[in-house]
Tab-separated table of C-alpha atoms in Angstrom:
chain	number	residue	atom	x	y	z
A	1	MET	CA	8.544	11.551	11.414
A	2	ARG	CA	5.097	13.389	12.272
A	3	GLY	CA	3.746	16.668	10.799
A	4	PRO	CA	2.679	17.511	6.876
A	5	ILE	CA	3.428	14.281	5.001
A	6	ALA	CA	6.932	12.851	5.903
A	7	ILE	CA	9.536	14.243	3.122
A	8	ILE	CA	10.677	10.855	2.336
A	9	CYS	CA	10.677	9.877	-1.259
A	10	LEU	CA	10.960	6.091	-1.110
A	11	VAL	CA	12.235	5.521	-4.434
A	12	ILE	CA	15.639	6.653	-3.459
A	13	ALA	CA	15.268	5.853	0.283
A	14	PHE	CA	15.204	2.802	2.291
A	15	PHE	CA	14.291	2.171	5.865
A	16	ILE	CA	17.212	1.799	8.078
A	17	ASN	CA	17.142	-1.141	10.805
A	18	ASP	CA	19.735	-1.917	13.592
A	19	GLY	CA	19.786	-5.415	12.899
A	20	VAL	CA	20.707	-7.198	9.749
A	21	ARG	CA	22.709	-4.468	7.223
A	22	ALA	CA	21.745	-4.763	3.401
A	23	GLN	CA	23.543	-7.048	0.969
A	24	GLY	CA	22.123	-4.676	-1.992
A	25	HIS	CA	18.873	-3.595	-3.526
A	26	ALA	CA	16.235	-4.688	-5.647
A	27	VAL	CA	12.889	-3.486	-7.181
A	28	VAL	CA	9.974	-5.515	-8.201
A	29	ARG	CA	9.723	-6.659	-11.878
A	30	VAL	CA	5.895	-7.764	-12.090
A	31	PRO	CA	2.846	-6.530	-11.429
A	32	PHE	CA	2.658	-7.332	-7.623
A	33	THR	CA	3.971	-10.380	-5.665
A	34	SER	CA	3.756	-11.780	-2.179
A	35	LEU	CA	6.134	-11.477	0.782
A	36	ARG	CA	6.132	-14.640	2.580
A	37	SER	CA	7.190	-15.852	6.179
A	38	GLU	CA	9.303	-18.857	5.151
A	39	PRO	CA	11.112	-19.278	1.752
A	40	ARG	CA	8.417	-21.220	-0.016
A	41	HIS	CA	5.342	-20.654	-1.953
A	42	SER	CA	3.089	-22.516	0.651
A	43	SER	CA	3.976	-20.493	3.635
A	44	GLU	CA	2.041	-17.629	5.128
A	45	MET	CA	1.552	-14.206	2.885
A	46	LEU	CA	2.613	-11.288	5.235
A	47	THR	CA	1.945	-8.696	2.787
A	48	GLN	CA	1.918	-7.710	-1.381
A	49	THR	CA	4.592	-5.250	-2.969
A	50	LEU	CA	3.907	-3.756	-6.079
A	51	MET	CA	5.897	-3.055	-9.547
A	52	GLY	CA	8.815	-0.646	-9.358
A	53	HIS	CA	8.869	-0.612	-5.410
A	54	PRO	CA	12.313	-0.783	-3.821
A	55	MET	CA	13.687	-3.121	-1.313
A	56	GLU	CA	17.016	-3.822	0.672
A	57	VAL	CA	18.065	-7.736	-0.085
A	58	LEU	CA	19.267	-8.972	3.488
A	59	ALA	CA	20.068	-12.268	2.566
A	60	ASP	CA	20.855	-14.947	-0.074
A	61	THR	CA	18.514	-17.315	1.326
A	62	THR	CA	18.164	-20.093	-1.216
A	63	ALA	CA	18.442	-20.465	-4.912
A	64	ASP	CA	14.868	-19.472	-5.335
A	65	TRP	CA	14.108	-17.085	-2.431
A	66	LEU	CA	16.048	-13.982	-0.879
A	67	THR	CA	15.576	-12.549	2.355
A	68	VAL	CA	14.640	-8.627	2.081
A	69	ARG	CA	13.086	-5.554	3.628
A	70	LEU	CA	10.423	-3.689	1.861
A	71	ASN	CA	10.280	-0.012	1.636
A	72	ASP	CA	7.567	-0.234	4.582
A	73	GLY	CA	9.809	-1.923	6.924
A	74	TYR	CA	8.230	-5.394	6.479
A	75	GLU	CA	10.989	-8.204	6.256
A	76	GLY	CA	10.219	-11.810	5.119
A	77	PHE	CA	11.072	-13.882	1.683
A	78	ILE	CA	10.706	-13.188	-1.542
A	79	ASN	CA	10.747	-15.425	-4.714
A	80	ARG	CA	13.818	-14.154	-7.191
A	81	SER	CA	11.440	-14.397	-10.217
A	82	ALA	CA	9.450	-11.545	-9.157
A	83	ILE	CA	12.792	-9.100	-8.718
A	84	LYS	CA	15.194	-7.196	-10.532
A	85	LEU	CA	18.312	-7.180	-8.647
A	86	LEU	CA	20.339	-3.858	-9.000
A	87	SER	CA	23.938	-3.489	-9.141
A	88	PRO	CA	25.714	-0.577	-7.334
A	89	ASP	CA	25.752	1.640	-10.599
A	90	GLU	CA	21.999	1.089	-11.146
A	91	TYR	CA	21.016	1.689	-7.510
A	92	GLU	CA	23.252	4.992	-7.776
A	93	ALA	CA	21.503	5.955	-11.110
A	94	GLY	CA	18.236	5.339	-9.739
A	95	LYS	CA	18.721	8.010	-7.076
A	96	ASN	CA	18.531	10.557	-10.071
A	97	ALA	CA	15.660	8.935	-11.819
A	98	GLN	CA	12.401	10.482	-12.119
A	99	PHE	CA	9.286	8.348	-11.273
A	100	VAL	CA	5.359	8.178	-11.670
A	101	VAL	CA	2.852	6.791	-9.630
A	102	ALA	CA	-0.016	4.736	-11.258
A	103	THR	CA	-3.285	6.032	-10.114
A	104	SER	CA	-5.916	4.085	-11.559
A	105	MET	CA	-7.394	2.305	-8.756
A	106	LEU	CA	-8.435	-0.746	-11.026
A	107	PRO	CA	-5.332	-2.370	-12.962
A	108	GLN	CA	-4.590	-0.310	-16.437
A	109	ALA	CA	-2.929	-1.742	-19.564
A	110	PHE	CA	0.678	-1.157	-20.118
A	111	VAL	CA	1.169	-0.633	-23.773
A	112	ALA	CA	3.924	-0.493	-26.101
A	113	ASP	CA	3.912	1.408	-29.477
A	114	ASP	CA	2.631	-1.034	-31.617
A	115	SER	CA	-0.383	-1.206	-29.301
A	116	THR	CA	0.675	-4.545	-27.335
A	117	ILE	CA	-0.425	-4.822	-23.682
A	118	LEU	CA	2.637	-5.761	-22.167
A	119	CYS	CA	1.611	-6.008	-18.428
A	120	ARG	CA	-1.559	-4.676	-16.322
A	121	ILE	CA	-0.356	-1.907	-13.467
A	122	GLU	CA	-1.669	-1.842	-10.013
A	123	ALA	CA	-2.510	1.539	-8.425
A	124	GLY	CA	0.501	2.819	-6.481
A	125	SER	CA	3.004	1.320	-8.951
A	126	LEU	CA	6.094	3.009	-9.608
A	127	LEU	CA	7.308	3.578	-13.055
A	128	GLU	CA	10.476	5.248	-14.517
A	129	LYS	CA	10.198	8.204	-16.688
A	130	HIS	CA	11.726	7.759	-20.090
A	131	GLY	CA	10.890	11.020	-22.102
A	132	GLU	CA	6.985	10.940	-22.719
A	133	LYS	CA	7.129	6.965	-22.093
A	134	PHE	CA	7.642	5.271	-18.969
A	135	ARG	CA	10.434	2.064	-18.635
A	136	LEU	CA	9.622	-1.202	-16.444
A	137	PRO	CA	12.205	-2.608	-14.017
A	138	ASP	CA	13.015	-5.002	-16.701
A	139	GLY	CA	13.745	-2.315	-19.653
A	140	ARG	CA	10.374	-2.452	-21.632
A	141	VAL	CA	9.302	0.654	-22.638
A	142	GLY	CA	5.587	2.089	-22.962
A	143	LYS	CA	2.625	4.353	-21.778
A	144	ILE	CA	-0.242	4.074	-18.968
A	145	GLU	CA	-3.164	6.154	-19.396
A	146	GLN	CA	-3.486	7.455	-15.351
A	147	PHE	CA	-0.551	8.448	-13.636
A	148	SER	CA	0.829	11.589	-11.575
A	149	ASP	CA	4.199	12.648	-10.756
A	150	LYS	CA	3.312	14.058	-7.552
A	151	SER	CA	2.052	12.838	-4.087
A	152	VAL	CA	-0.895	14.928	-3.373
A	153	LEU	CA	-3.526	14.710	-0.053
A	154	PRO	CA	-6.782	13.945	-1.166
A	155	THR	CA	-10.037	15.598	-0.166
A	156	ARG	CA	-12.661	13.542	1.963
A	157	THR	CA	-14.741	12.922	-1.026
A	158	GLU	CA	-11.822	11.702	-2.921
A	159	ILE	CA	-11.143	9.034	-0.245
A	160	ILE	CA	-14.422	7.838	-0.559
A	161	GLU	CA	-14.715	7.846	-4.182
A	162	ALA	CA	-11.668	5.769	-4.392
A	163	ALA	CA	-12.829	3.379	-1.842
A	164	CYS	CA	-16.299	2.977	-3.332
A	165	GLU	CA	-14.476	1.757	-6.582
A	166	LEU	CA	-13.435	-1.427	-4.696
A	167	ILE	CA	-16.507	-2.410	-3.579
A	168	GLY	CA	-17.178	-6.049	-3.890
A	169	ALA	CA	-13.656	-7.018	-4.014
A	170	PRO	CA	-12.918	-10.040	-1.925
A	171	TYR	CA	-11.112	-10.403	1.309
A	172	LEU	CA	-7.409	-11.555	1.358
A	173	TRP	CA	-5.146	-11.799	3.993
A	174	GLY	CA	-1.927	-9.706	3.455
A	175	GLY	CA	-3.864	-8.579	-0.026
A	176	ASN	CA	-2.635	-5.070	-1.356
A	177	THR	CA	-4.426	-5.072	-4.987
A	178	ALA	CA	-7.977	-4.694	-6.466
A	179	ALA	CA	-8.290	-7.963	-6.994
A	180	ALA	CA	-8.259	-9.092	-3.589
A	181	LEU	CA	-7.184	-7.065	-0.330
A	182	ASP	CA	-7.503	-7.290	3.609
A	183	CYS	CA	-8.669	-4.320	5.753
A	184	SER	CA	-5.624	-1.926	5.843
A	185	GLY	CA	-4.553	-3.320	2.368
A	186	LEU	CA	-7.959	-1.192	1.311
A	187	VAL	CA	-6.774	1.576	3.100
A	188	ARG	CA	-3.061	1.317	1.950
A	189	LEU	CA	-4.689	1.153	-1.901
A	190	CYS	CA	-7.035	3.911	-1.756
A	191	PHE	CA	-3.738	6.546	-0.499
A	192	ALA	CA	-1.536	4.743	-2.934
A	193	LYS	CA	-3.849	6.246	-5.925
A	194	PHE	CA	-2.499	9.661	-4.633
A	195	GLY	CA	1.220	8.856	-4.258
A	196	LEU	CA	1.026	8.259	-0.677
A	197	LEU	CA	2.363	5.025	1.424
A	198	THR	CA	0.749	4.300	4.637
A	199	PRO	CA	1.563	2.023	7.504
A	200	ARG	CA	0.752	-1.370	6.521
A	201	ASP	CA	-1.163	-3.029	9.595
A	202	ALA	CA	-4.497	-1.816	11.252
A	203	SER	CA	-2.502	-1.570	14.459
A	204	GLN	CA	0.255	0.724	13.034
A	205	LEU	CA	-2.449	2.933	11.192
A	206	PHE	CA	-3.970	3.463	14.983
A	207	ALA	CA	-0.454	4.300	16.465
A	208	SER	CA	0.727	6.637	13.419
A	209	ALA	CA	-1.261	10.147	14.880
A	210	PRO	CA	-3.542	11.011	17.590
A	211	LEU	CA	-7.045	9.993	17.756
A	212	ARG	CA	-9.922	12.407	17.479
A	213	PRO	CA	-11.319	12.996	21.297
A	214	GLU	CA	-14.007	10.689	21.897
A	215	ASN	CA	-16.827	13.801	21.879
A	216	GLU	CA	-15.942	14.757	17.960
A	217	THR	CA	-18.196	13.085	15.476
A	218	PRO	CA	-16.251	11.107	13.011
A	219	GLN	CA	-16.116	12.932	9.484
A	220	PRO	CA	-16.402	11.174	5.928
A	221	GLY	CA	-12.734	9.627	5.099
A	222	ASP	CA	-11.870	9.321	8.807
A	223	LEU	CA	-10.391	6.163	9.681
A	224	LEU	CA	-12.348	3.860	12.013
A	225	PHE	CA	-10.493	1.536	14.468
A	226	PHE	CA	-11.831	-1.992	15.927
A	227	SER	CA	-10.658	-4.839	18.440
A	228	SER	CA	-11.876	-8.078	19.161
A	229	ARG	CA	-12.245	-6.963	23.012
A	230	PRO	CA	-12.117	-3.868	24.710
A	231	ASP	CA	-8.666	-4.015	25.943
A	232	GLY	CA	-7.218	-6.240	22.898
A	233	PRO	CA	-5.033	-5.262	19.979
A	234	ILE	CA	-6.334	-3.151	17.147
A	235	THR	CA	-7.524	-5.740	14.431
A	236	HIS	CA	-9.695	-3.771	11.955
A	237	VAL	CA	-9.677	-0.596	10.198
A	238	ALA	CA	-12.421	1.069	7.950
A	239	PHE	CA	-13.315	4.573	6.395
A	240	TYR	CA	-16.170	6.183	7.950
A	241	PHE	CA	-18.549	6.663	5.228
A	242	GLY	CA	-21.255	8.967	6.580
A	243	ASP	CA	-24.780	8.738	8.157
A	244	ASN	CA	-23.232	6.392	10.491
A	245	ARG	CA	-22.352	4.150	8.017
A	246	TYR	CA	-18.422	2.771	7.110
A	247	LEU	CA	-16.739	1.000	4.184
A	248	HIS	CA	-14.192	-1.526	5.113
A	249	CYS	CA	-13.191	-5.262	3.871
A	250	SER	CA	-14.655	-7.951	5.706
A	251	GLY	CA	-15.235	-10.987	3.509
A	252	GLU	CA	-15.427	-8.266	0.817
A	253	VAL	CA	-15.274	-4.600	0.636
A	254	LYS	CA	-18.841	-3.370	1.417
A	255	ILE	CA	-20.740	-0.629	3.686
A	256	SER	CA	-21.884	-1.626	7.091
A	257	GLU	CA	-23.749	0.298	9.783
A	258	MET	CA	-22.464	1.404	12.995
A	259	THR	CA	-25.248	-0.168	15.123
A	260	PRO	CA	-25.803	-3.060	17.147
A	261	ALA	CA	-27.958	-5.034	14.530
A	262	ASP	CA	-25.143	-5.012	12.003
A	263	GLU	CA	-23.410	-8.244	12.448
A	264	ASP	CA	-20.024	-6.829	11.249
A	265	PHE	CA	-20.222	-3.951	13.819
A	266	SER	CA	-21.645	-6.023	16.755
A	267	ARG	CA	-18.797	-8.446	16.821
A	268	ARG	CA	-16.053	-5.845	16.834
A	269	VAL	CA	-15.450	-3.285	19.563
A	270	TYR	CA	-15.170	0.316	18.359
A	271	ARG	CA	-12.005	2.191	19.641
A	272	GLY	CA	-12.022	5.570	18.123
A	273	CYS	CA	-11.079	7.492	14.829
A	274	LEU	CA	-8.324	9.128	13.130
A	275	ASP	CA	-8.531	12.181	10.881
A	276	CYS	CA	-5.802	11.479	8.153
A	277	THR	CA	-6.371	14.632	6.312
A	278	PRO	CA	-3.319	16.488	8.129
A	279	GLY	CA	-1.064	13.722	6.505
A	280	GLN	CA	0.945	12.758	9.609
A	281	MET	CA	0.430	9.128	8.511
A	282	PHE	CA	1.903	9.095	5.221
A	283	THR	CA	4.895	8.823	3.384
A	284	ARG	CA	5.531	10.282	-0.272
A	285	LEU	CA	6.000	7.562	-3.073
A	286	VAL	CA	6.776	10.439	-5.894
A	287	PRO	CA	8.033	13.999	-5.000
């Protein structure tokens, strides 16, 4: 869907696939968990998904693993211990529930009435409203300090400020949290702070909206795209920082320069930039 932010609330809507039909639904019950390429912990991590995010259950694969489809369309295997399976009644009730999105770029404490820290909540996590408090998928109730009940388009300054909070975070293939992340995970986490879900991969981001004309200068907050060779697939994405610099995750989250003298820049082929401020590439996490 194109145009101003796609009006899809992922708390109550799931991607429809013409292939395998869903057998049920579930939500993540831990701060975050990994989607694997095979039903074992030693297999490749495809991506991560956060507390409260929904998924379709496609198959009961083994005693410990389920085949699932995440709310961004990714399919793979997830360990049962990390999710809460929803009964048909719970799934229907969730359609009418109200949710907030956690907005702190760094993990924040989810605190019970007696000040006990129950867990740590990542940016972009979804929590159900429970009066003036919030309820976790496992039923525990508490509070967090930074949250929003609305999805908003950030300004260019807000995009860069969010990304700067992650400088120094190490690279992790498939990572999607402040602890460790990959290049597109950095983009996803920065926009999750504002209640927005982006396409997961650099190549998907590249195809999500028209690029700026080649004669236009990138603006701070634009997405820059790179490949390994001139005609190759898109393999890297970054935020334009300004003054011919860009902020990205390559080894760690850092700022590099768009000059041949910069090793990170010279070993990739720059393919263009995307102005994400019109909101064509986003899906809402909350209304």
